Structures are given as C-alpha cells and as structure tokens.
C-alpha cells in the first residue's frame, strides 16, 4: 500500500514538473509609450521585426524595447531568426520577436485585454498630434545652421566624383 502511494506521488510530481508554467510580466503603468504599444502588439499575437516596429510603433529601437520589457517588466519575449530579401539585392537575417501563446493566455486571464485597449486609445491620442509634431520638427531643423565641411561631398552624390 505504501509503495503504491509513493508511486502515485512520484507520477503526480512528474506530471507537474513536465507541465510548462507560463508566467507573464508586469504591465507598464504608462500606456502612451512605445514600450506599452510593443507589448500590446505582442499580446495581440503579432510577431514584430525592427522594420515592423518602425512603421507600426514608431521606433527604430525594437531590440532595446524588448530588452526593457524583460529587465524592467519581467516579460519573457521570444525571438527567432527570419531570413529576408533586401531592396539592394542582399539576403539578410533579422530577429522576429513574439510571445508564446501560454504567456499571452496567462496575461489575458489576468486583465491584459483591458490594458491593451487602454494602450490603443492612448497611442491614438498621441498619433493625433503627429502633423503638429512634424511641423515643429521641420521648423526647428530649418532654424539650425548646418555647416558642412567644405571638402565633404555626399557619398552617393554623382557630381562629387
């Protein structure tokens, strides 16, 4: 009888050890940030590359955002290499970031869906200011005096060769 109980206990503990444990990180408090948007997109089962992040989340620093999600907010973001063809004829490998479904399910069970809705609203409010921000940036750049080196020509400038 004792031997049968030990066998049952060990079979149960093996089953628990074999079952993957999906834990999600903390949701950032500020919802109008690039970090929040990237996490929201990952929670929406999106797979992001650096180029996706430029167009979709307005950042050129996706790897840094993923690193901050891990270090600051304890998210375990996965990545895979993806081969892509470039406009200049090269073939290169980029990282594609994603969350595994178990982590997404755990987060959604614990309220991430409502948080993601808040992120979409907050980011839409920021995007409504994009035209004015671009106008301000253009004015600031026009006001700067740019002095190029007298002997410096553009690398691809046909007249400079």
CSV table of C-alpha atoms in Angstrom, one decimal:
chain,number,residue,atom,x,y,z
A,1,UNK,CA,0.0,0.0,0.0
A,2,UNK,CA,2.8,2.4,1.0
A,3,UNK,CA,4.6,1.6,-2.2
A,4,UNK,CA,1.5,2.3,-4.3
A,5,UNK,CA,1.1,5.7,-2.6
A,6,UNK,CA,4.8,6.6,-3.3
A,7,UNK,CA,4.3,5.6,-7.0
A,8,UNK,CA,1.2,7.8,-7.3
A,9,UNK,CA,3.0,10.7,-5.7
A,10,UNK,CA,6.0,10.4,-7.9
A,11,UNK,CA,3.8,10.1,-11.0
A,12,UNK,CA,1.9,13.2,-10.0
A,13,UNK,CA,5.1,15.2,-9.3
A,14,UNK,CA,6.5,14.2,-12.7
A,15,UNK,CA,3.3,15.4,-14.4
A,16,UNK,CA,3.5,18.7,-12.5
A,17,UNK,CA,7.2,19.1,-13.4
A,18,UNK,CA,6.5,18.3,-17.1
A,19,UNK,CA,3.7,20.8,-17.4
A,20,UNK,CA,5.1,24.1,-18.6
A,21,UNK,CA,4.5,27.1,-16.3
A,22,UNK,CA,3.5,30.2,-18.2
A,23,UNK,CA,4.0,33.4,-16.3
A,24,UNK,CA,3.5,36.9,-17.6
A,25,UNK,CA,5.4,40.0,-16.6
A,26,UNK,CA,4.1,43.3,-15.3
A,27,UNK,CA,2.1,45.7,-17.4
A,28,UNK,CA,3.7,49.1,-17.7
A,29,UNK,CA,1.8,51.8,-15.9
A,30,UNK,CA,2.1,54.4,-18.7
A,31,UNK,CA,0.0,53.3,-21.6
A,32,UNK,CA,1.1,56.0,-24.1
A,33,UNK,CA,4.7,54.8,-24.6
A,34,UNK,CA,6.4,52.8,-27.3
A,35,UNK,CA,7.1,50.1,-24.8
A,36,UNK,CA,3.4,49.8,-24.0
A,37,UNK,CA,2.5,49.6,-27.7
A,38,UNK,CA,5.1,47.0,-28.5
A,39,UNK,CA,3.9,44.8,-25.5
A,40,UNK,CA,0.2,45.4,-26.6
A,41,UNK,CA,1.1,44.2,-30.1
A,42,UNK,CA,2.9,41.1,-28.8
A,43,UNK,CA,-0.1,40.3,-26.6
A,44,UNK,CA,-2.2,40.5,-29.7
A,45,UNK,CA,-0.2,37.6,-31.2
A,46,UNK,CA,1.8,39.9,-33.5
A,47,UNK,CA,5.3,38.9,-34.5
A,48,UNK,CA,7.5,42.0,-34.8
A,49,UNK,CA,10.7,42.8,-36.6
A,50,UNK,CA,12.7,46.0,-36.4
A,51,UNK,CA,11.1,47.2,-39.7
A,52,UNK,CA,7.6,46.4,-38.4
A,53,UNK,CA,8.3,48.5,-35.3
A,54,UNK,CA,9.4,51.5,-37.4
A,55,UNK,CA,6.0,51.6,-39.2
A,56,UNK,CA,3.7,50.2,-36.6
A,57,UNK,CA,5.1,51.5,-33.3
A,58,UNK,CA,7.2,54.5,-34.4
A,59,UNK,CA,10.5,53.2,-33.0
A,60,UNK,CA,13.8,52.2,-34.6
A,61,UNK,CA,14.9,50.5,-31.3
A,62,UNK,CA,12.8,47.4,-31.1
A,63,UNK,CA,15.6,45.3,-29.5
A,64,UNK,CA,16.0,47.9,-26.8
A,65,UNK,CA,12.3,47.9,-26.1
A,66,UNK,CA,12.3,44.1,-25.9
A,67,UNK,CA,15.3,44.2,-23.5
A,68,UNK,CA,13.4,46.8,-21.3
A,69,UNK,CA,10.3,44.6,-21.3
A,70,UNK,CA,12.4,41.7,-20.0
A,71,UNK,CA,14.6,43.6,-17.5
A,72,UNK,CA,12.1,46.2,-16.1
A,73,UNK,CA,8.8,44.4,-16.5
A,74,UNK,CA,9.8,40.7,-16.4
A,75,UNK,CA,8.3,39.7,-19.8
A,76,UNK,CA,9.9,36.6,-21.5
A,77,UNK,CA,9.8,37.7,-25.1
A,78,UNK,CA,10.9,35.0,-27.5
A,79,UNK,CA,12.7,35.6,-30.8
A,80,UNK,CA,13.5,33.7,-33.9
A,81,UNK,CA,15.8,34.5,-36.9
A,82,UNK,CA,13.9,35.3,-40.1
A,83,UNK,CA,15.6,35.5,-43.5
A,84,UNK,CA,14.5,38.3,-45.7
A,85,UNK,CA,15.5,39.7,-49.1
A,86,UNK,CA,16.6,43.4,-49.2
A,87,UNK,CA,15.9,46.0,-51.8
A,88,UNK,CA,19.6,46.3,-52.6
A,89,UNK,CA,19.8,42.6,-53.6
A,90,UNK,CA,21.2,41.2,-50.3
A,91,UNK,CA,19.6,38.4,-48.3
A,92,UNK,CA,19.9,39.0,-44.5
A,93,UNK,CA,18.7,37.6,-41.2
A,94,UNK,CA,16.6,39.7,-38.8
A,95,UNK,CA,15.1,38.9,-35.4
A,96,UNK,CA,11.4,38.4,-35.1
A,97,UNK,CA,10.0,38.9,-31.6
A,98,UNK,CA,6.9,37.3,-30.2
A,99,UNK,CA,5.2,36.0,-27.0
A,100,UNK,CA,4.3,32.3,-26.8
A,101,UNK,CA,0.6,31.6,-26.6
A,102,UNK,CA,0.7,30.3,-23.0
A,103,UNK,CA,2.2,33.6,-21.8
A,104,UNK,CA,-0.4,35.6,-23.7
A,105,UNK,CA,-3.2,33.4,-22.3
A,106,UNK,CA,-1.9,33.9,-18.8
A,107,UNK,CA,-1.7,37.7,-19.2
A,108,UNK,CA,-5.2,38.0,-20.8
A,109,UNK,CA,-6.7,35.9,-18.0
A,110,UNK,CA,-5.2,38.5,-15.6
A,111,UNK,CA,-6.6,41.6,-17.2
A,112,UNK,CA,-4.2,42.4,-20.0
A,113,UNK,CA,-7.0,42.7,-22.6
A,114,UNK,CA,-8.4,45.9,-20.9
A,115,UNK,CA,-4.9,47.3,-20.6
A,116,UNK,CA,-4.3,46.7,-24.3
A,117,UNK,CA,-7.5,48.6,-25.1
A,118,UNK,CA,-6.2,51.5,-23.0
A,119,UNK,CA,-2.8,51.4,-24.8
A,120,UNK,CA,-4.6,51.7,-28.2
A,121,UNK,CA,-6.6,54.7,-27.0
A,122,UNK,CA,-3.5,56.4,-25.5
A,123,UNK,CA,-1.4,55.8,-28.6
A,124,UNK,CA,-4.2,57.1,-30.9
A,125,UNK,CA,-4.3,60.4,-28.9
A,126,UNK,CA,-0.6,60.8,-29.5
A,127,UNK,CA,-0.9,60.0,-33.2
A,128,UNK,CA,-3.5,62.7,-33.5
A,129,UNK,CA,-0.7,65.2,-32.7
A,130,UNK,CA,1.7,63.8,-35.4
A,131,UNK,CA,1.1,66.5,-38.0
A,132,UNK,CA,1.8,69.3,-35.5
A,133,UNK,CA,4.9,67.4,-34.2
A,134,UNK,CA,6.3,67.1,-37.8
A,135,UNK,CA,5.6,70.8,-38.4
A,136,UNK,CA,7.5,71.7,-35.2
A,137,UNK,CA,10.4,69.4,-36.1
A,138,UNK,CA,10.7,70.9,-39.6
A,139,UNK,CA,10.8,74.5,-38.2
A,140,UNK,CA,13.4,73.5,-35.6
A,141,UNK,CA,15.6,71.9,-38.3
A,142,UNK,CA,15.2,74.9,-40.7
A,143,UNK,CA,16.3,77.2,-37.8
A,144,UNK,CA,19.5,75.3,-37.3
A,145,UNK,CA,22.5,76.4,-39.2
A,146,UNK,CA,24.1,73.4,-40.8
A,147,UNK,CA,27.7,73.8,-41.9
A,148,UNK,CA,29.1,71.0,-43.8
A,149,UNK,CA,32.8,70.6,-44.2
A,150,UNK,CA,33.9,72.5,-47.4
A,151,UNK,CA,35.6,69.4,-48.8
A,152,UNK,CA,32.8,67.0,-47.9
A,153,UNK,CA,30.6,65.6,-50.6
A,154,UNK,CA,27.8,63.2,-50.4
A,155,UNK,CA,28.9,59.5,-50.8
A,156,UNK,CA,26.2,59.0,-53.5
A,157,UNK,CA,26.4,62.4,-55.0
A,158,UNK,CA,27.0,62.0,-58.7
A,159,UNK,CA,28.5,65.4,-59.0
A,160,UNK,CA,31.0,64.7,-56.2
A,161,UNK,CA,33.0,62.1,-58.1
